[in-house]
C-alpha cells in the first residue's frame, strides 16, 4: 500500500510541478493545488496507513490509526484552501489590471518585455 | 587606556625612536601646512570648516597610527587616514576628476588596509596578543608556521598600497586633484609614509627569520623607484611630476628598508647603514618634497597654471619661490650641499656594498640592483632639473599668465622657507639631526643593535665608489637635461600608448561592473519560470546528493501493509486523472479533473480510515471547484497562448525529477522510523479522560493542539480580508482613467 501511495505522491508532484512551470496563471494555481494534495498524502503515508481503525474511541476497538497526521492534514487542507482562494482572487485582479494572465508577460518594468 | 579589554584591544600608546621621528614629521609639517593653507585657500570661496576638520581628523589618525602599539588600534587609525584622505582628495567635490581620484585612492588603500587587517589578525592569533611588541618578542617561536608567510604577504600588501608602491602607485598621481596643501602633507610627507612605517615597524617580526621579506621589499622598492622616475619624465603638470617623483622616492626608501632589514639576520655593518639611509631619506624627502609642493602651489596660485609648457622665466618675478625651488629640486636630485645628497650617497653606497660582498643569494642580482638604482638616480636628476629650469628660466610668457603682478606672497612662502632651511641645515650639519632622530629610530627597527651605536654623517667622506657614481649621475644627467627638449617628444610619443597600469585599473573597474551587471541581469531576469526551474533543480540536486551521500535510502518491503483491489483501482483512477490534467487544454476540463482528483483523494482518506479529513476534503474540494468556476467568468480561455506540450521538454524532466525525488523520500522515510511515536498513544489513551471526546482527531485539534486550530482560523480570516480588500480597493483607478 505504501509503495502505491509513494508512487502516487511522486506522480502528483510531477503533475503539480509540471503545471506550476506553465505560463498560465490558472494552470499554476491548479498545480499548487495538486502539490498541496500531494503534501497531504505524504503526511498521511509517512504516518502510516491502514494500521488500525479510525481514531474514534468506540467500545471494543483497540488498535487505532495515528491521529496526529490526520489532525495536521486537516489543518493543512483548510490553509491550502485559504491560499488557493486568495490565489484565485489575486489572479483575477492581476488579469483585470494587467490584461494578461501569462506570467512571462507580467514583469517589474515594461521595458524588457520579451 | 582600556577600550575592549575582553578582546585584548586596548588603546596602548608607545613612543620609541621610530614613532618619534614620524610624530615630529607629522606635527611639524602639519603645522606648516596649516599655516600655508591659511594663505592658500580663499576665505570666501572655500568651505574652510570642512577642510580643517578633515585635516585635523587626518592628523589625529596619523599620530594614532604611528603611536599605537595595539594592532587593531593601528588598523583603526590606518583606515581613518584612508577615509580622511578620501575626503580631502575629493574636497572640490564638484569636479569629476576629484571624485575619480578620491574613489581610486579609497579603493586601493582600503583594499590594502583590509589585507593588512588580515595579516594582523593572523599575527595576533599566532602570538596570542594584539601588541606589536609582544608579537616581535614571540615571532621567532612561530616563524615556521605557514600562516606566518601569509601574514607577511598581507602586511606587505597593506604597506605597498598605502605607500604607492608598484603596481599600486596609480592612485597617487590622481590624488593630485586635492588642494595643494593636502598634496604636500598627505601625499608627499605623511600618509604615503605610513606604509614605510608599517614595514619598518614589522621588520623585527619578519626579517630575522625570512629573507624573502627583505628581498621582496627591496625588489618592489627598486621597481617603484625606476618606474616612478621614468613616468615623472613624461609629465607636463608640475604636480604630476612631483607625484611620480614621490612614488619614485618612496620606492627608494622602501628598497633601502628592504636592504637594511637584512641587518636583523646577518651581522654586517653596511646593512645597518642602509637602514640609516632609509630613515634619513625618509626625513629628508618629507622636508624637500613638502617644500616643493608648496612652491608649486605658489606658482599655481600666482600664475593660474601648473603646466610646464606654459610656464617660463619666473625667476625674475618670483625670486623667493625660485630660490626655494632651487634648493628643493637640487636636494631631490642629490646634489651637495643639501640633505638629499647625503641620503643619496648612502643609498648608492649601500647598493655598491651589496654588490661587493658575497651575499648568499643576491650575488648575481646585486649588480642589476645597483644598475637600476643608478639609472633611476640619473632620471631623478633629470626631472629635478626640468622641474626647476623649465618654470623659472627661459623667456617670460606674459600672454599666458592671467595675473600680471606675479609675486611670491610672504605668508605662503613662510612654510616652504622653514622646510628649505631645514633642508640646508640638515645638509650642512647632518649629525645635528641624525643622532637625535635617526639613531633612536634605527634602534627601534633593529632591536638587537649595540646601544652605543651612533651615526656619523658627513657631506664629505672621501673618494668612495658612491661619489664617483654621483659624479657620473650629474654628468649624464646634465647632458640629458640639456638635450631634454629633443628626446622628450620621442619618449612621450613612444610610450603614450603602451601598457599603463591605469588602464588595468580602469578596465578592471569597467569589466567588474559589466560582469556584475551581466550576471545580475542573467540571473535576475524577471522570468518567474526561470526562478522556479532553479528552485526545483536545487531541490532535486540537494535531495539527491543528500540522500545518496548519506546512504539513508531504505527500500525494504518489510513494513508494507497489504494492497487491496480497491487501492489499485483508486491508484489507476488517480493516475489517469493526473495525466489528463497535465494534458488538458481547456480550463473547464482542468478544473473538473482537479475536482475529481480531490474526490479521489477524499476516497483515499476514507480507505486510509481518516473520516474527518475525508469529510473536510470533500467539502473543501466542492467549494474550491465552485471558486474556480466563479473565477472563470473573469479569466480568459486557457491554452490560448500556451505552448504545446512536447513529450520530452525540460519542463517534463524537471517535474519528473521532483516526482521521483518525492517518491524516493516518501517511500524510504516511512521505513526509517527512529523511534515510535509517544504522542499518538498518549492522545489515544487520554482523549476521553482528559479531553472528554471520543473522536481523537477532533480532540487533538481543539483540545490538545488548539493553538494550531486557532491560527488556522486566523489564516482563513486573513485570506478573507485580503480577498475582500483586493476586490473592493481600487487605489489606482484614478490613474487609469487619467491615462485613458
mmCIF file of C-alpha atoms in Angstrom, chain B residues 320-465:
data_model
loop_
_atom_site.group_PDB
_atom_site.id
_atom_site.type_symbol
_atom_site.label_atom_id
_atom_site.label_comp_id
_atom_site.label_asym_id
_atom_site.label_seq_id
_atom_site.Cartn_x
_atom_site.Cartn_y
_atom_site.Cartn_z
ATOM 1 C CA UNK B 320 61.918 83.875 -3.446
ATOM 2 C CA UNK B 321 59.926 80.994 -4.885
ATOM 3 C CA UNK B 322 62.750 80.372 -7.328
ATOM 4 C CA UNK B 323 65.262 80.136 -4.506
ATOM 5 C CA UNK B 324 63.103 77.736 -2.596
ATOM 6 C CA UNK B 325 62.524 75.622 -5.672
ATOM 7 C CA UNK B 326 66.219 75.654 -6.433
ATOM 8 C CA UNK B 327 67.177 74.213 -3.081
ATOM 9 C CA UNK B 328 64.307 71.750 -3.124
ATOM 10 C CA UNK B 329 64.972 70.362 -6.568
ATOM 11 C CA UNK B 330 68.711 70.167 -6.041
ATOM 12 C CA UNK B 331 68.202 68.358 -2.785
ATOM 13 C CA UNK B 332 65.906 65.953 -4.596
ATOM 14 C CA UNK B 333 68.462 65.420 -7.326
ATOM 15 C CA UNK B 334 71.034 64.644 -4.654
ATOM 16 C CA UNK B 335 73.478 67.433 -5.119
ATOM 17 C CA UNK B 336 75.722 68.755 -2.358
ATOM 18 C CA UNK B 337 75.452 70.571 -0.014
ATOM 19 C CA UNK B 338 71.788 69.755 0.532
ATOM 20 C CA UNK B 339 70.443 66.908 2.587
ATOM 21 C CA UNK B 340 69.332 64.840 -0.403
ATOM 22 C CA UNK B 341 72.977 64.396 -1.274
ATOM 23 C CA UNK B 342 73.838 62.628 1.927
ATOM 24 C CA UNK B 343 70.991 60.189 1.812
ATOM 25 C CA UNK B 344 71.541 59.530 -1.868
ATOM 26 C CA UNK B 345 75.202 58.881 -1.236
ATOM 27 C CA UNK B 346 74.261 56.431 1.467
ATOM 28 C CA UNK B 347 71.754 54.828 -0.856
ATOM 29 C CA UNK B 348 74.304 54.314 -3.606
ATOM 30 C CA UNK B 349 76.871 53.189 -1.131
ATOM 31 C CA UNK B 350 74.527 50.566 0.248
ATOM 32 C CA UNK B 351 73.981 49.098 -3.159
ATOM 33 C CA UNK B 352 77.655 49.300 -4.035
ATOM 34 C CA UNK B 353 78.369 47.362 -0.882
ATOM 35 C CA UNK B 354 75.699 44.862 -1.691
ATOM 36 C CA UNK B 355 77.319 44.097 -4.996
ATOM 37 C CA UNK B 356 80.754 43.865 -3.429
ATOM 38 C CA UNK B 357 80.023 41.365 -0.688
ATOM 39 C CA UNK B 358 79.146 37.745 -1.075
ATOM 40 C CA UNK B 359 75.543 37.949 -0.203
ATOM 41 C CA UNK B 360 74.444 34.339 -0.364
ATOM 42 C CA UNK B 361 71.527 34.567 -2.752
ATOM 43 C CA UNK B 362 71.810 38.044 -4.107
ATOM 44 C CA UNK B 363 75.288 37.950 -5.575
ATOM 45 C CA UNK B 364 74.164 37.833 -9.198
ATOM 46 C CA UNK B 365 71.200 40.102 -8.797
ATOM 47 C CA UNK B 366 73.043 42.738 -6.855
ATOM 48 C CA UNK B 367 74.758 44.224 -9.927
ATOM 49 C CA UNK B 368 71.392 44.617 -11.592
ATOM 50 C CA UNK B 369 70.136 46.272 -8.445
ATOM 51 C CA UNK B 370 72.991 48.710 -8.460
ATOM 52 C CA UNK B 371 72.493 49.478 -12.123
ATOM 53 C CA UNK B 372 68.752 50.097 -11.713
ATOM 54 C CA UNK B 373 69.415 52.297 -8.723
ATOM 55 C CA UNK B 374 71.968 54.296 -10.670
ATOM 56 C CA UNK B 375 69.737 54.731 -13.746
ATOM 57 C CA UNK B 376 66.855 55.799 -11.534
ATOM 58 C CA UNK B 377 69.123 58.344 -9.883
ATOM 59 C CA UNK B 378 70.062 59.752 -13.264
ATOM 60 C CA UNK B 379 66.411 60.101 -14.207
ATOM 61 C CA UNK B 380 65.711 61.684 -10.844
ATOM 62 C CA UNK B 381 68.414 64.206 -11.557
ATOM 63 C CA UNK B 382 66.925 64.957 -14.972
ATOM 64 C CA UNK B 383 63.390 65.552 -13.840
ATOM 65 C CA UNK B 384 64.583 67.580 -10.882
ATOM 66 C CA UNK B 385 66.424 69.849 -13.260
ATOM 67 C CA UNK B 386 63.378 70.108 -15.515
ATOM 68 C CA UNK B 387 61.286 70.910 -12.503
ATOM 69 C CA UNK B 388 63.474 73.851 -11.700
ATOM 70 C CA UNK B 389 64.676 75.157 -15.046
ATOM 71 C CA UNK B 390 61.520 74.906 -17.083
ATOM 72 C CA UNK B 391 59.274 77.164 -14.988
ATOM 73 C CA UNK B 392 61.910 79.505 -13.664
ATOM 74 C CA UNK B 393 64.302 80.175 -16.505
ATOM 75 C CA UNK B 394 63.896 80.979 -20.144
ATOM 76 C CA UNK B 395 61.624 83.534 -21.653
ATOM 77 C CA UNK B 396 58.765 85.005 -19.782
ATOM 78 C CA UNK B 397 55.432 84.253 -21.278
ATOM 79 C CA UNK B 398 53.190 87.103 -20.203
ATOM 80 C CA UNK B 399 50.383 86.392 -22.611
ATOM 81 C CA UNK B 400 49.745 83.070 -20.943
ATOM 82 C CA UNK B 401 49.595 84.351 -17.431
ATOM 83 C CA UNK B 402 46.318 85.782 -16.285
ATOM 84 C CA UNK B 403 47.788 87.767 -13.448
ATOM 85 C CA UNK B 404 50.224 90.475 -14.359
ATOM 86 C CA UNK B 405 51.511 91.281 -10.922
ATOM 87 C CA UNK B 406 53.023 87.961 -10.034
ATOM 88 C CA UNK B 407 54.941 87.834 -6.835
ATOM 89 C CA UNK B 408 55.550 85.456 -4.008
ATOM 90 C CA UNK B 409 53.240 86.124 -1.077
ATOM 91 C CA UNK B 410 55.241 86.091 2.096
ATOM 92 C CA UNK B 411 52.636 84.243 4.091
ATOM 93 C CA UNK B 412 52.648 81.414 1.629
ATOM 94 C CA UNK B 413 56.392 81.422 1.345
ATOM 95 C CA UNK B 414 56.932 81.068 5.057
ATOM 96 C CA UNK B 415 56.225 77.373 5.362
ATOM 97 C CA UNK B 416 58.363 76.224 2.442
ATOM 98 C CA UNK B 417 61.035 78.569 3.704
ATOM 99 C CA UNK B 418 61.150 76.776 7.028
ATOM 100 C CA UNK B 419 61.368 73.450 5.273
ATOM 101 C CA UNK B 420 64.084 74.664 2.934
ATOM 102 C CA UNK B 421 66.081 75.997 5.865
ATOM 103 C CA UNK B 422 65.761 72.532 7.343
ATOM 104 C CA UNK B 423 66.983 71.056 4.096
ATOM 105 C CA UNK B 424 70.054 73.248 4.129
ATOM 106 C CA UNK B 425 70.797 72.894 7.821
ATOM 107 C CA UNK B 426 70.402 69.154 7.814
ATOM 108 C CA UNK B 427 72.579 69.094 4.747
ATOM 109 C CA UNK B 428 75.353 71.129 6.233
ATOM 110 C CA UNK B 429 75.183 69.757 9.733
ATOM 111 C CA UNK B 430 73.839 66.260 9.253
ATOM 112 C CA UNK B 431 74.860 64.980 12.649
ATOM 113 C CA UNK B 432 72.738 67.586 14.350
ATOM 114 C CA UNK B 433 69.573 65.698 13.436
ATOM 115 C CA UNK B 434 70.965 62.294 12.816
ATOM 116 C CA UNK B 435 71.978 61.398 16.297
ATOM 117 C CA UNK B 436 68.895 62.843 17.901
ATOM 118 C CA UNK B 437 66.321 61.471 15.491
ATOM 119 C CA UNK B 438 67.690 58.840 13.199
ATOM 120 C CA UNK B 439 69.793 56.804 15.602
ATOM 121 C CA UNK B 440 66.923 56.080 18.023
ATOM 122 C CA UNK B 441 64.760 55.181 15.048
ATOM 123 C CA UNK B 442 67.365 52.688 13.876
ATOM 124 C CA UNK B 443 67.473 51.233 17.327
ATOM 125 C CA UNK B 444 63.761 50.657 17.310
ATOM 126 C CA UNK B 445 63.866 48.882 13.957
ATOM 127 C CA UNK B 446 66.939 46.820 14.696
ATOM 128 C CA UNK B 447 66.265 45.975 18.278
ATOM 129 C CA UNK B 448 69.407 43.963 18.778
ATOM 130 C CA UNK B 449 71.733 46.769 17.882
ATOM 131 C CA UNK B 450 74.550 47.756 20.159
ATOM 132 C CA UNK B 451 73.115 50.579 22.291
ATOM 133 C CA UNK B 452 76.196 52.692 21.830
ATOM 134 C CA UNK B 453 75.844 52.736 18.040
ATOM 135 C CA UNK B 454 75.877 56.209 16.570
ATOM 136 C CA UNK B 455 75.588 57.545 13.102
ATOM 137 C CA UNK B 456 78.339 59.581 11.577
ATOM 138 C CA UNK B 457 77.253 61.593 8.642
ATOM 139 C CA UNK B 458 79.298 63.998 6.689
ATOM 140 C CA UNK B 459 78.968 65.832 3.443
ATOM 141 C CA UNK B 460 82.474 64.857 2.542
ATOM 142 C CA UNK B 461 83.530 61.346 3.185
ATOM 143 C CA UNK B 462 86.352 60.787 0.809
ATOM 144 C CA UNK B 463 86.523 59.319 -2.656
ATOM 145 C CA UNK B 464 84.195 56.402 -2.325
ATOM 146 C CA UNK B 465 82.679 54.498 -5.241
#
